[in-house]
Short mmCIF file of C-alpha atoms and ligand atoms in Angstrom, two decimals:
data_model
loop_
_atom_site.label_atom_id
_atom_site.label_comp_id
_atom_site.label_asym_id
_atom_site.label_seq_id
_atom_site.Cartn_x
_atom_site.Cartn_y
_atom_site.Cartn_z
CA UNK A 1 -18.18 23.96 9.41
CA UNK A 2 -21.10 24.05 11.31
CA UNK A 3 -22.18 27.22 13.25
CA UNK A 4 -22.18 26.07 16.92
CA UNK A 5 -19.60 28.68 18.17
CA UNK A 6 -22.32 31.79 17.21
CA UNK A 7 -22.35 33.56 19.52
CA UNK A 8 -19.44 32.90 21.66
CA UNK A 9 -15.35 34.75 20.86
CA UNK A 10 -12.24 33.78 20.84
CA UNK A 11 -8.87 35.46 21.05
CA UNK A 12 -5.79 33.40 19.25
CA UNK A 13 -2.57 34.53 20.28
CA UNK A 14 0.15 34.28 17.44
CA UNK A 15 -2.67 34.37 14.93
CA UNK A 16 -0.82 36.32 12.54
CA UNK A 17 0.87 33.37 11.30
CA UNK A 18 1.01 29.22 11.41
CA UNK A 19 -0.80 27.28 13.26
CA UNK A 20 -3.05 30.18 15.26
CA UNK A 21 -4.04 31.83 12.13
CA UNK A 22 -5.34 27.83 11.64
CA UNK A 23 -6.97 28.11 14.61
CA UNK A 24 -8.29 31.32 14.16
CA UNK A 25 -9.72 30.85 10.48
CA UNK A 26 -11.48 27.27 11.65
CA UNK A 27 -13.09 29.13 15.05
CA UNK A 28 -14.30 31.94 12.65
CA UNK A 29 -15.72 29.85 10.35
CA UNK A 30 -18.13 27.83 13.58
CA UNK A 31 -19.13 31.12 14.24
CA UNK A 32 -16.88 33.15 16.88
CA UNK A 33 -16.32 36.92 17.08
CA UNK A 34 -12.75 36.58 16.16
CA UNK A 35 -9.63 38.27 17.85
CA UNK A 36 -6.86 38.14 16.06
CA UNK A 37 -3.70 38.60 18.29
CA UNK A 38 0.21 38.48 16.82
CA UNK A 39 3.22 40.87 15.41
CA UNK A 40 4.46 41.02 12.00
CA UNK A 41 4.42 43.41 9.46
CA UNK A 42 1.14 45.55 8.86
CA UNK A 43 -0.01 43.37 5.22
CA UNK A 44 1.11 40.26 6.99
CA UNK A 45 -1.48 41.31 9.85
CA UNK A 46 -3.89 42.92 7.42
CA UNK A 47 -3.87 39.67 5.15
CA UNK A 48 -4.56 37.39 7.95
CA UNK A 49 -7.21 39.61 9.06
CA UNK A 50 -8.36 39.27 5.71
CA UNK A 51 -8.34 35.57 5.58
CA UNK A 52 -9.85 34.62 8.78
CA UNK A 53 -12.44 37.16 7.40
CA UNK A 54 -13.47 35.54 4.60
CA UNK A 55 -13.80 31.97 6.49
CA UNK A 56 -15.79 33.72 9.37
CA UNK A 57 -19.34 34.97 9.83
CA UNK A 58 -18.71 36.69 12.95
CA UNK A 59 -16.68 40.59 13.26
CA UNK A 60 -12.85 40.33 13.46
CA UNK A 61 -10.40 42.76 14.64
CA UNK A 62 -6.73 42.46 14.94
CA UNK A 63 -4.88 43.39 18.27
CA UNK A 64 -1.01 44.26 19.07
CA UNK A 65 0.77 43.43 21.87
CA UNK A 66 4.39 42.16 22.50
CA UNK A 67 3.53 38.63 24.80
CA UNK A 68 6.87 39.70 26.33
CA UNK A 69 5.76 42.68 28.73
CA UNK A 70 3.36 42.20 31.03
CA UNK A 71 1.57 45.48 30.69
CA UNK A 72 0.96 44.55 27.37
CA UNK A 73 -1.14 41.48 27.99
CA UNK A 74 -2.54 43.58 30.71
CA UNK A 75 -3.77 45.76 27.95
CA UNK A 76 -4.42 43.56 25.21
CA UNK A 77 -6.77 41.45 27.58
CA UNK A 78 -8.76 44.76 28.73
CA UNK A 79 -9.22 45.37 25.24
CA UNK A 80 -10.48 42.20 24.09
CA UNK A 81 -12.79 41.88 26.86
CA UNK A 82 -14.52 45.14 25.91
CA UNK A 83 -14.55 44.37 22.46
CA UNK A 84 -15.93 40.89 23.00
CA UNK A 85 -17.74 41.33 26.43
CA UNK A 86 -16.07 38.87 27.54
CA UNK A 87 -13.55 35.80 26.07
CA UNK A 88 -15.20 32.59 25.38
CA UNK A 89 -12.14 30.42 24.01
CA UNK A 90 -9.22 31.57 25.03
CA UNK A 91 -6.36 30.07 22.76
CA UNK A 92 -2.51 30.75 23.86
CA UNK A 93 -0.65 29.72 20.73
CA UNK A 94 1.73 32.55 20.27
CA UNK A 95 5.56 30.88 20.67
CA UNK A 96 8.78 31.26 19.59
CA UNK A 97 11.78 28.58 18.96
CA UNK A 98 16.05 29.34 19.43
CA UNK A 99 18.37 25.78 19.18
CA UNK A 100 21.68 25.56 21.24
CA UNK A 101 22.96 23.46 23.67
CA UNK A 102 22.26 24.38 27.50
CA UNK A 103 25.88 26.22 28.14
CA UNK A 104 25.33 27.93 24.55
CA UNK A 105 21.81 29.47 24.64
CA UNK A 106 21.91 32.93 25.24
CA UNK A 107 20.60 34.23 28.57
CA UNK A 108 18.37 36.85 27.40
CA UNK A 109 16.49 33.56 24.83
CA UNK A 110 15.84 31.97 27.80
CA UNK A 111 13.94 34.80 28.98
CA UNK A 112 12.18 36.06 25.65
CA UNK A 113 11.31 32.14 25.62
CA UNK A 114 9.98 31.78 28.32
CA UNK A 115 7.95 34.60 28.57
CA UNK A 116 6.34 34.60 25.63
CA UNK A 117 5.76 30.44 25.81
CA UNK A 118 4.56 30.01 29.52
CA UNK A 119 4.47 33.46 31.18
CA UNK A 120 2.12 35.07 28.82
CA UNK A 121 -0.44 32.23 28.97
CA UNK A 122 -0.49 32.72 32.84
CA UNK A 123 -1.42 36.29 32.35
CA UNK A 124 -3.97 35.66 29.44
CA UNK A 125 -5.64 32.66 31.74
CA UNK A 126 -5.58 35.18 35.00
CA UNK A 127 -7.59 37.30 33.12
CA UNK A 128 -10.01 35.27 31.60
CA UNK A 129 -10.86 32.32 33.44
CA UNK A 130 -13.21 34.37 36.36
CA UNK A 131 -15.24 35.45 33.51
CA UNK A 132 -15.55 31.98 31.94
CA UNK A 133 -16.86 30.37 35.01
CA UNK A 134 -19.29 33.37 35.55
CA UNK A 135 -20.95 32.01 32.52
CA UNK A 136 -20.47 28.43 32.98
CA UNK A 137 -18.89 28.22 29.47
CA UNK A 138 -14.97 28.15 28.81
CA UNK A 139 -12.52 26.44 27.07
CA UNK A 140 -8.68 27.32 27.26
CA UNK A 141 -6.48 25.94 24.22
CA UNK A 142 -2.63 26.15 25.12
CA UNK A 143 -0.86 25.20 22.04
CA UNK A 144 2.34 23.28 23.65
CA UNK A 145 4.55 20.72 22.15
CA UNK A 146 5.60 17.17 22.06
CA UNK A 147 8.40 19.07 24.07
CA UNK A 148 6.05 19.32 26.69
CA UNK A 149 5.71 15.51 27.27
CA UNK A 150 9.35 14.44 26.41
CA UNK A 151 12.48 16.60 25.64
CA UNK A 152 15.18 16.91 22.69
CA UNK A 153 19.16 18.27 22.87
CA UNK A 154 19.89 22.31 22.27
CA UNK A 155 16.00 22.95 23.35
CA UNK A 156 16.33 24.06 27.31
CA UNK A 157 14.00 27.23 27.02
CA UNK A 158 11.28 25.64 24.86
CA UNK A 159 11.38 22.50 26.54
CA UNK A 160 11.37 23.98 29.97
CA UNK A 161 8.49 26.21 28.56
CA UNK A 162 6.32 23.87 27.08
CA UNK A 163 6.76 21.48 30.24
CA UNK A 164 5.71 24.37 32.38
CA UNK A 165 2.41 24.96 30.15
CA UNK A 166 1.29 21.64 30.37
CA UNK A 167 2.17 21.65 34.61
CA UNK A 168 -0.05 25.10 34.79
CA UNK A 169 -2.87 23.93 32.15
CA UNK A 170 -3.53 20.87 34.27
CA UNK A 171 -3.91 22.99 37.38
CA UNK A 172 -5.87 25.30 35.86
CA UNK A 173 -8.03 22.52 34.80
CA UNK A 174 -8.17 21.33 38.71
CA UNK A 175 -9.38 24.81 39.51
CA UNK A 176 -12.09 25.34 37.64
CA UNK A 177 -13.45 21.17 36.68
CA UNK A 178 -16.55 21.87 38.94
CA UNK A 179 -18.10 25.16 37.21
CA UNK A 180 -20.79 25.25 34.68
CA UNK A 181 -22.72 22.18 34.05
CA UNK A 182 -22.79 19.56 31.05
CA UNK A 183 -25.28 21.64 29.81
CA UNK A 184 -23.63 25.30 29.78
CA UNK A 185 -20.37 23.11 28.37
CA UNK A 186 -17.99 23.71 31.47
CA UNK A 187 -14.77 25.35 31.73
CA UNK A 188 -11.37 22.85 30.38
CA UNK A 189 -8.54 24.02 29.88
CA UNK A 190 -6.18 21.51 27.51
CA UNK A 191 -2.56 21.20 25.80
CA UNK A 192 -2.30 20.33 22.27
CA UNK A 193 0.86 19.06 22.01
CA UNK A 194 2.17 18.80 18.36
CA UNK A 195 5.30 17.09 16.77
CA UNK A 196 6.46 18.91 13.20
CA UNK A 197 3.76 21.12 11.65
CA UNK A 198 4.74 22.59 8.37
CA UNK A 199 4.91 26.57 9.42
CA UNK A 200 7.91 29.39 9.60
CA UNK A 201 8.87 28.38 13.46
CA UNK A 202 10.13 25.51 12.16
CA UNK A 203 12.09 26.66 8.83
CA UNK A 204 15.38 27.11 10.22
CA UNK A 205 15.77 23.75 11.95
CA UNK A 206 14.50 21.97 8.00
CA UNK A 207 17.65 24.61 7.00
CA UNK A 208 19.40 22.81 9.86
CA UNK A 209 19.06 19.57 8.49
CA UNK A 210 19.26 19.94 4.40
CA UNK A 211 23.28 19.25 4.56
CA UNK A 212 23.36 20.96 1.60
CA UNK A 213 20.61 19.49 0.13
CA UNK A 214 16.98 20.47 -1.09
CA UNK A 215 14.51 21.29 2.01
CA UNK A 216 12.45 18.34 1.26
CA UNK A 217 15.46 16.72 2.36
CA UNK A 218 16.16 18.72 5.40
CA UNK A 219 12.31 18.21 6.56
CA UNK A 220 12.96 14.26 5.84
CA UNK A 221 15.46 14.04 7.61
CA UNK A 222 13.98 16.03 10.83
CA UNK A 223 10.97 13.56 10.48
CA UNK A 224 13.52 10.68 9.94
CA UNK A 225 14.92 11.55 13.82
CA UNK A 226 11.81 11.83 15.78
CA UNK A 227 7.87 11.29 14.03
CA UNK A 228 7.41 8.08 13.16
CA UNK A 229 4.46 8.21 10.70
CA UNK A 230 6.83 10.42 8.59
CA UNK A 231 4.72 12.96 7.81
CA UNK A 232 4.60 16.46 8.81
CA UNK A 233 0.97 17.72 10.36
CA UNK A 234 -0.59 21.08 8.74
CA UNK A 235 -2.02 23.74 10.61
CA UNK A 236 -5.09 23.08 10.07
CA UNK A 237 -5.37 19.55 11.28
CA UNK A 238 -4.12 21.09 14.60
CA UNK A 239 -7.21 23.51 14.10
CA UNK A 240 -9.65 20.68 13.91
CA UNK A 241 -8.41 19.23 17.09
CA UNK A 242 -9.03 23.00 19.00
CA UNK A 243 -12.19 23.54 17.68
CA UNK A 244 -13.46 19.50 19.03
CA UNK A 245 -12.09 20.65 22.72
CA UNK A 246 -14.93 23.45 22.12
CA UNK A 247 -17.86 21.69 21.66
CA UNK A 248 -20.15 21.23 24.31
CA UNK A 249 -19.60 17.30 24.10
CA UNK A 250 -16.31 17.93 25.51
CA UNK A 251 -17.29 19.09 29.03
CA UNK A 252 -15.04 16.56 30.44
CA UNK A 253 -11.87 16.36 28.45
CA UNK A 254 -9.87 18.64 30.32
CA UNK A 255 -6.16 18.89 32.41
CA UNK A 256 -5.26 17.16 29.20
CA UNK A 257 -2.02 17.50 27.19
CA UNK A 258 -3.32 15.47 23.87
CA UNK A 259 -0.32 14.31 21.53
CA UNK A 260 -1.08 15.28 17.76
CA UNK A 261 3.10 13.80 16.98
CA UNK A 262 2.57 10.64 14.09
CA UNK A 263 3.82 8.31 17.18
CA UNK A 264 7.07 10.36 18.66
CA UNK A 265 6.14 10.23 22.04
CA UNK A 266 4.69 6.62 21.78
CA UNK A 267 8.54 5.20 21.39
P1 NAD B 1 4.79 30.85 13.76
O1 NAD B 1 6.19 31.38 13.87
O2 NAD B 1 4.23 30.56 12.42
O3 NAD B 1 3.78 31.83 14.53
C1 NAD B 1 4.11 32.37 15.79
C2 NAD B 1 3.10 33.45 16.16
O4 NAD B 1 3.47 33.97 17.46
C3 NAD B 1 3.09 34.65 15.21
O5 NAD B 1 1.75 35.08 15.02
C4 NAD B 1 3.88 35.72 15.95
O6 NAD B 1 3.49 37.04 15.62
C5 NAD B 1 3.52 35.39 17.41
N1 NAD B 1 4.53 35.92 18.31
C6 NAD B 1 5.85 35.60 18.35
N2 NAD B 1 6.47 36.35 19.27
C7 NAD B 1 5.55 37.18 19.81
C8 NAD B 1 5.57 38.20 20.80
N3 NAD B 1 6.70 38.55 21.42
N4 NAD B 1 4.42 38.83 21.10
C9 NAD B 1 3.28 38.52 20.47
N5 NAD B 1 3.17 37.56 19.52
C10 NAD B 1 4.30 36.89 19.20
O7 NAD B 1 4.80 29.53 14.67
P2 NAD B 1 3.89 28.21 14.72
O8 NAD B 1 4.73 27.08 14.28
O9 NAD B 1 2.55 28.43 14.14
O10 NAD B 1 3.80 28.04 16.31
C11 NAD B 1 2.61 28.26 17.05
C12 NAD B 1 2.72 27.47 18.36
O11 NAD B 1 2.83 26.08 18.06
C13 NAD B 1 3.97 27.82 19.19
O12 NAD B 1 3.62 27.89 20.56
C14 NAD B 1 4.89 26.64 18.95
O13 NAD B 1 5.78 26.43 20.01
C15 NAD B 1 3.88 25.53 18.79
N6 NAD B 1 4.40 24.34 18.10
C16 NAD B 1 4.80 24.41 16.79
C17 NAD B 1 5.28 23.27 16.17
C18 NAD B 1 5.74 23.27 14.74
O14 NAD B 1 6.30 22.25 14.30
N7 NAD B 1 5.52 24.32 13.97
C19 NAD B 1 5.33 22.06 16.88
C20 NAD B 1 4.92 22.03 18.20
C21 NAD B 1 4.44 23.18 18.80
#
């Protein structure tokens, strides 16, 4: 990867695992100061650390904070900020994933989904957007879903989630189309909005469909429902598309919500 991001940071939310730690090792390696953001246990956190290291020739530094609370963002963005001196690329990928049907799903889902899916990214963006347009540069990432753009059965929380991100992304986008110039790169603020990508948020649905089978059958048979092309997408495919939306050339793609789905939402 080229260099161009030297110079400029990031913070990845849910970079601990999947597709930010994707994100997060491709941004590294153009050259950002690196925040990692995410939970897990302390070698899951110190090997991604490790690996968006080694792809990176910027500093990276791991930070907590459960997308749940508030306060916490509060925090976490404070701290970033100093660290960084302020947030370049601002990625919200961080998410989480519970199947039932509507009269099933259990109330206190809906709100762990929801805040960690749409509420968190309003916080992160509150934060760092004033500070982006004070330097004419900014790009805001929110890693949504096809299930922002078209819904599926026992999915209220994410779907209502993801449709919500892509509804605040393209105001955001309103807000702040006129700062910066095509030379400082501008401020966008985009959805990626992927069908199946191969990571853990996705395991127990594959489990969901093996019928007893192998999991190569259970993950046919999720593509077999809904993604045409039949092929899962890896993180890092995803990754490529994020770090595009930061070049400079893309000053004007933004209040986009850009399907990365092998065709689902095409039918
Ligand atoms: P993943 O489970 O591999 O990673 C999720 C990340 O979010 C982890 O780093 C985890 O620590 C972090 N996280 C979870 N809860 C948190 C909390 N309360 N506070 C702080 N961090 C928290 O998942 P993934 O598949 O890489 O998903 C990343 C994003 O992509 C999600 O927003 C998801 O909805 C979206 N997405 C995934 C798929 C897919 O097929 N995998 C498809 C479309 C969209």
């Amino acid at each position: 990867m080229d260099g161009f991001l030297q110079g400029r940071s990031a913070l990845v939310t849910g970079s601990t695992s999947g597709i930010g730690l994707a994100i997060a090792r491709l941004l590294a390696s153009a050259g950002t100061k690196l925040a990692v953001h995410g939970l897990g246990a302390e070698d899951q956190i110190a090997a991604a650390v490790a690996d968006v290291r080694a792809e990176g020739h910027g500093e990276v530094r791991h930070f907590g904070g459960d997308l749940r609370e508030a306060a916490a963002i509060e925090r976490l963005m404070g701290d970033v900020a100093d660290w960084t001196g302020g947030i370049d690329i601002l990625v919200n990928n961080a998410g989480i994933q519970h199947t039932a049907p509507l009269a099933d799903m259990p109330p206190d889902k809906w709100d762990a989904i929801l805040a960690i899916n749409l509420s968190s990214a309003f916080h992160t963006m509150r934060h760092a957007l004033p500070s982006m347009a004070s330097r004419g540069y900014g790009r805001v990432i929110n890693v949504a879903s096809v299930h922002g753009l078209v819904a599926s059965k026992e999915k209220s929380p994410y779907v209502a989630s993801k449709f919500g991100l892509v509804g605040m992304s393209k105001v955001a986008a309103l807000e702040y189309a006129a700062q910066g110039s095509r030379d400082s790169g501008g401020i966008t603020v985009n959805c990626i909005c992927p069908g199946w990508v191969e990571t853990p948020l996705i395991e127990p649905q594959i489990e969901a469909h093996r019928s007893g089978g192998r999991r190569e059958d259970g993950v046919r048979a999720l593509l077999a429902e809904k993604q045409p092309s039949l092929r899962m997408s890896l993180p890092d495919e995803i990754a490529a598309l994020a770090v595009f939306l930061c070049r400079r050339e893309a000053h004007n793609l933004t209040g986009s919500a850009i399907p990365v789905d092998g065709g689902w939402t095409a039918q």
